[in-house]
Coordinates of N, CA and C in Angstrom, one line a residue:
M1 N 63.2 12.9 -37.9 CA 62.6 13.6 -36.8 C 61.0 13.7 -37.0
S2 N 60.7 13.9 -38.3 CA 59.2 14.0 -38.5 C 58.5 12.7 -38.1
E3 N 59.1 11.6 -38.3 CA 58.5 10.3 -37.8 C 58.4 10.3 -36.3
V4 N 59.4 10.8 -35.6 CA 59.3 10.8 -34.1 C 58.2 11.7 -33.7
E5 N 58.1 12.9 -34.3 CA 57.1 13.8 -34.0 C 55.7 13.3 -34.3
A6 N 55.6 12.5 -35.4 CA 54.3 11.9 -35.7 C 54.0 10.8 -34.7
R7 N 55.0 10.1 -34.2 CA 54.7 9.1 -33.2 C 54.3 9.8 -31.9
E8 N 55.0 10.9 -31.5 CA 54.7 11.6 -30.3 C 53.3 12.1 -30.4
M9 N 52.9 12.6 -31.5 CA 51.5 13.1 -31.7 C 50.5 12.0 -31.6
E10 N 50.9 10.8 -32.1 CA 50.0 9.6 -32.0 C 49.9 9.2 -30.6
I11 N 51.0 9.2 -29.8 CA 51.0 8.9 -28.4 C 50.1 9.9 -27.6
Y12 N 50.3 11.2 -28.0 CA 49.5 12.2 -27.3 C 48.0 12.0 -27.6
D13 N 47.6 11.7 -28.8 CA 46.2 11.4 -29.2 C 45.7 10.2 -28.4
W14 N 46.5 9.2 -28.3 CA 46.1 8.0 -27.5 C 45.9 8.3 -26.0
K15 N 46.8 9.1 -25.5 CA 46.7 9.5 -24.1 C 45.5 10.3 -23.9
K16 N 45.2 11.2 -24.8 CA 44.0 12.0 -24.8 C 42.7 11.2 -24.8
K17 N 42.7 10.2 -25.7 CA 41.6 9.3 -25.8 C 41.4 8.5 -24.5
E18 N 42.6 8.1 -24.0 CA 42.5 7.3 -22.7 C 41.9 8.1 -21.6
T19 N 42.4 9.4 -21.5 CA 41.8 10.3 -20.5 C 40.3 10.5 -20.7
E20 N 39.9 10.7 -21.9 CA 38.5 10.9 -22.2 C 37.7 9.6 -21.8
S21 N 38.3 8.4 -22.1 CA 37.6 7.2 -21.8 C 37.5 7.0 -20.3
E22 N 38.6 7.3 -19.6 CA 38.5 7.2 -18.1 C 37.5 8.2 -17.5
C23 N 37.4 9.3 -18.1 CA 36.4 10.3 -17.6 C 35.0 9.8 -17.8
K24 N 34.7 9.2 -19.0 CA 33.4 8.6 -19.3 C 33.1 7.5 -18.4
L25 N 34.1 6.6 -18.2 CA 34.0 5.5 -17.3 C 33.6 6.0 -15.9
K26 N 34.3 7.0 -15.4 CA 34.0 7.5 -14.1 C 32.6 8.1 -14.0
Q27 N 32.1 8.8 -15.1 CA 30.8 9.3 -15.1 C 29.8 8.1 -15.1
Q28 N 30.1 7.1 -15.8 CA 29.2 5.9 -15.9 C 29.1 5.2 -14.5
E29 N 30.3 5.1 -13.9 CA 30.3 4.5 -12.5 C 29.5 5.3 -11.5
N30 N 29.6 6.7 -11.7 CA 28.8 7.5 -10.8 C 27.3 7.3 -11.0
L31 N 27.0 7.3 -12.3 CA 25.5 7.0 -12.7 C 25.1 5.7 -12.1
L32 N 25.9 4.7 -12.3 CA 25.5 3.4 -11.8 C 25.3 3.4 -10.3
E33 N 26.3 4.0 -9.6 CA 26.2 4.1 -8.1 C 24.9 4.9 -7.7
S34 N 24.6 5.9 -8.4 CA 23.4 6.7 -8.2 C 22.1 5.8 -8.4
L35 N 22.1 5.1 -9.5 CA 21.0 4.2 -9.8 C 20.8 3.1 -8.7
V36 N 21.9 2.6 -8.3 CA 21.8 1.5 -7.3 C 21.2 2.1 -6.0
M37 N 21.7 3.3 -5.6 CA 21.2 3.9 -4.4 C 19.6 4.2 -4.6
E38 N 19.2 4.7 -5.7 CA 17.8 5.0 -6.0 C 17.0 3.7 -5.9
R39 N 17.5 2.6 -6.5 CA 16.8 1.3 -6.5 C 16.7 0.8 -5.1
N40 N 17.7 0.9 -4.3 CA 17.6 0.5 -2.9 C 16.6 1.3 -2.1
L41 N 16.6 2.6 -2.4 CA 15.6 3.5 -1.7 C 14.2 3.1 -2.1
Y42 N 14.0 2.9 -3.4 CA 12.6 2.5 -3.9 C 12.2 1.2 -3.4
S43 N 13.2 0.3 -3.3 CA 12.9 -1.1 -2.8 C 12.5 -1.0 -1.4
K44 N 13.2 -0.2 -0.6 CA 12.9 0.0 0.8 C 11.5 0.6 1.0
N45 N 11.2 1.6 0.1 CA 9.8 2.2 0.1 C 8.8 1.2 -0.3
L46 N 9.1 0.4 -1.2 CA 8.1 -0.6 -1.7 C 7.8 -1.6 -0.5
V47 N 8.8 -2.1 0.2 CA 8.6 -3.0 1.3 C 7.7 -2.3 2.4
G48 N 8.0 -1.1 2.7 CA 7.2 -0.3 3.6 C 5.8 -0.2 3.2
A49 N 5.6 0.1 1.9 CA 4.2 0.2 1.4 C 3.5 -1.1 1.4
Q50 N 4.2 -2.2 1.1 CA 3.6 -3.5 1.1 C 3.2 -3.9 2.6
E51 N 4.0 -3.5 3.5 CA 3.7 -3.8 4.9 C 2.4 -3.0 5.3
E52 N 2.4 -1.8 4.9 CA 1.2 -0.9 5.2 C 0.0 -1.5 4.6
V53 N 0.1 -1.9 3.4 CA -1.1 -2.5 2.7 C -1.6 -3.7 3.4
S54 N -0.6 -4.6 3.8 CA -0.9 -5.8 4.6 C -1.7 -5.4 5.9
E55 N -1.2 -4.4 6.6 CA -1.8 -4.0 7.8 C -3.2 -3.5 7.6
L56 N -3.4 -2.7 6.5 CA -4.7 -2.2 6.2 C -5.7 -3.3 5.8
K57 N -5.2 -4.3 5.1 CA -6.0 -5.4 4.7 C -6.5 -6.2 6.0
M58 N -5.6 -6.3 6.9 CA -6.0 -7.0 8.2 C -7.0 -6.2 8.9
K59 N -6.8 -4.9 9.0 CA -7.8 -4.0 9.7 C -9.1 -4.1 9.0
M60 N -9.1 -4.1 7.6 CA -10.3 -4.1 6.9 C -11.1 -5.4 7.1
K61 N -10.3 -6.5 7.2 CA -10.9 -7.8 7.4 C -11.6 -7.9 8.8
S62 N -10.9 -7.3 9.8 CA -11.4 -7.2 11.2 C -12.6 -6.4 11.2
M63 N -12.6 -5.2 10.5 CA -13.7 -4.3 10.6 C -14.9 -5.0 9.8
N64 N -14.7 -5.7 8.8 CA -15.8 -6.4 8.1 C -16.4 -7.4 9.0
A65 N -15.6 -8.1 9.7 CA -16.1 -9.1 10.7 C -17.0 -8.4 11.8
Q66 N -16.5 -7.3 12.2 CA -17.2 -6.5 13.3 C -18.5 -6.0 12.7
V67 N -18.5 -5.5 11.5 CA -19.7 -5.0 10.9 C -20.7 -6.2 10.7
S68 N -20.3 -7.3 10.3 CA -21.2 -8.5 10.2 C -21.8 -8.9 11.6
R69 N -21.0 -8.9 12.6 CA -21.5 -9.2 14.0 C -22.5 -8.1 14.4
L70 N -22.3 -6.9 14.1 CA -23.2 -5.8 14.5 C -24.5 -5.9 13.7
R71 N -24.4 -6.3 12.4 CA -25.6 -6.5 11.6 C -26.5 -7.6 12.2
E72 N -25.8 -8.7 12.5 CA -26.5 -9.8 13.1 C -27.2 -9.4 14.4
E73 N -26.4 -8.7 15.2 CA -27.0 -8.2 16.5 C -28.2 -7.3 16.3
I74 N -28.1 -6.4 15.4 CA -29.2 -5.5 15.1 C -30.4 -6.3 14.6
F75 N -30.2 -7.2 13.7 CA -31.2 -8.1 13.1 C -31.9 -8.8 14.3
G76 N -31.2 -9.4 15.2 CA -31.7 -10.1 16.3 C -32.5 -9.2 17.2
K77 N -32.0 -8.0 17.5 CA -32.8 -7.0 18.3 C -34.0 -6.6 17.6
E78 N -34.0 -6.4 16.3 CA -35.2 -6.0 15.6 C -36.3 -7.1 15.7
Q79 N -35.8 -8.3 15.6 CA -36.8 -9.4 15.7 C -37.4 -9.5 17.1
T80 N -36.5 -9.2 18.1 CA -37.0 -9.2 19.5 C -38.0 -8.1 19.7
I81 N -37.7 -6.9 19.2 CA -38.6 -5.8 19.3 C -40.0 -6.1 18.6
A82 N -39.9 -6.7 17.4 CA -41.1 -7.0 16.7 C -42.0 -8.0 17.4
K83 N -41.3 -9.0 18.0 CA -42.1 -10.0 18.8 C -42.7 -9.3 20.1
E84 N -42.0 -8.5 20.7 CA -42.5 -7.8 21.9 C -43.6 -6.8 21.5
Q85 N -43.5 -6.2 20.4 CA -44.6 -5.3 19.9 C -45.9 -6.2 19.7
Q86 N -45.7 -7.3 19.0 CA -46.9 -8.2 18.8 C -47.5 -8.7 20.1
E87 N -46.6 -9.0 21.0 CA -47.1 -9.5 22.4 C -47.8 -8.3 23.1
H88 N -47.3 -7.1 22.9 CA -47.9 -5.9 23.6 C -49.3 -5.7 22.9
L89 N -49.4 -5.8 21.6 CA -50.7 -5.6 21.0 C -51.7 -6.7 21.4
R90 N -51.3 -7.9 21.5 CA -52.1 -9.0 22.0 C -52.6 -8.8 23.4
L91 N -51.7 -8.3 24.2 CA -52.1 -8.0 25.6 C -53.1 -6.9 25.7
D92 N -52.8 -5.9 24.8 CA -53.8 -4.7 24.8 C -55.2 -5.2 24.4
K93 N -55.2 -6.1 23.4 CA -56.5 -6.6 22.9 C -57.2 -7.4 24.0
D94 N -56.4 -8.2 24.7 CA -56.9 -9.0 25.8 C -57.4 -8.1 26.9
N95 N -56.7 -7.1 27.2 CA -57.1 -6.1 28.2 C -58.4 -5.4 27.9
E96 N -58.5 -5.1 26.6 CA -59.8 -4.4 26.2 C -60.9 -5.4 26.3
A97 N -60.7 -6.6 25.9 CA -61.7 -7.7 26.0 C -62.2 -7.8 27.4
L98 N -61.2 -7.8 28.4 CA -61.6 -8.0 29.8 C -62.4 -6.7 30.3
R99 N -62.0 -5.6 29.8 CA -62.7 -4.3 30.2 C -64.2 -4.4 29.7
V100 N -64.4 -4.9 28.5 CA -65.7 -5.0 28.0 C -66.5 -5.9 28.8
I101 N -66.0 -7.0 29.2 CA -66.7 -8.0 30.0 C -67.0 -7.4 31.4
F102 N -66.2 -6.7 32.0 CA -66.5 -6.2 33.4 C -67.0 -4.8 33.2

């Protein structure tokens, strides 16, 4: 009888270990599932952020081109103004010269 009881205790211990192992396995599966969900969420967020960065880069490139055009336009207008001022001064001098003569 004692051998049967010993075997029953051994079987009980093995069943207990099996239950504990199944519980640990279930916990690990839940953790894995949670990690996969987090990874998918972060991956989705990464793709969204990369798209946003790409859009911002395109906008920045466009704005840089616009700034360059405006700088060139300003430079051209400044040159035109400088030429007109020189012409105005020349005409003023000519005008004064004519006044002195008459």
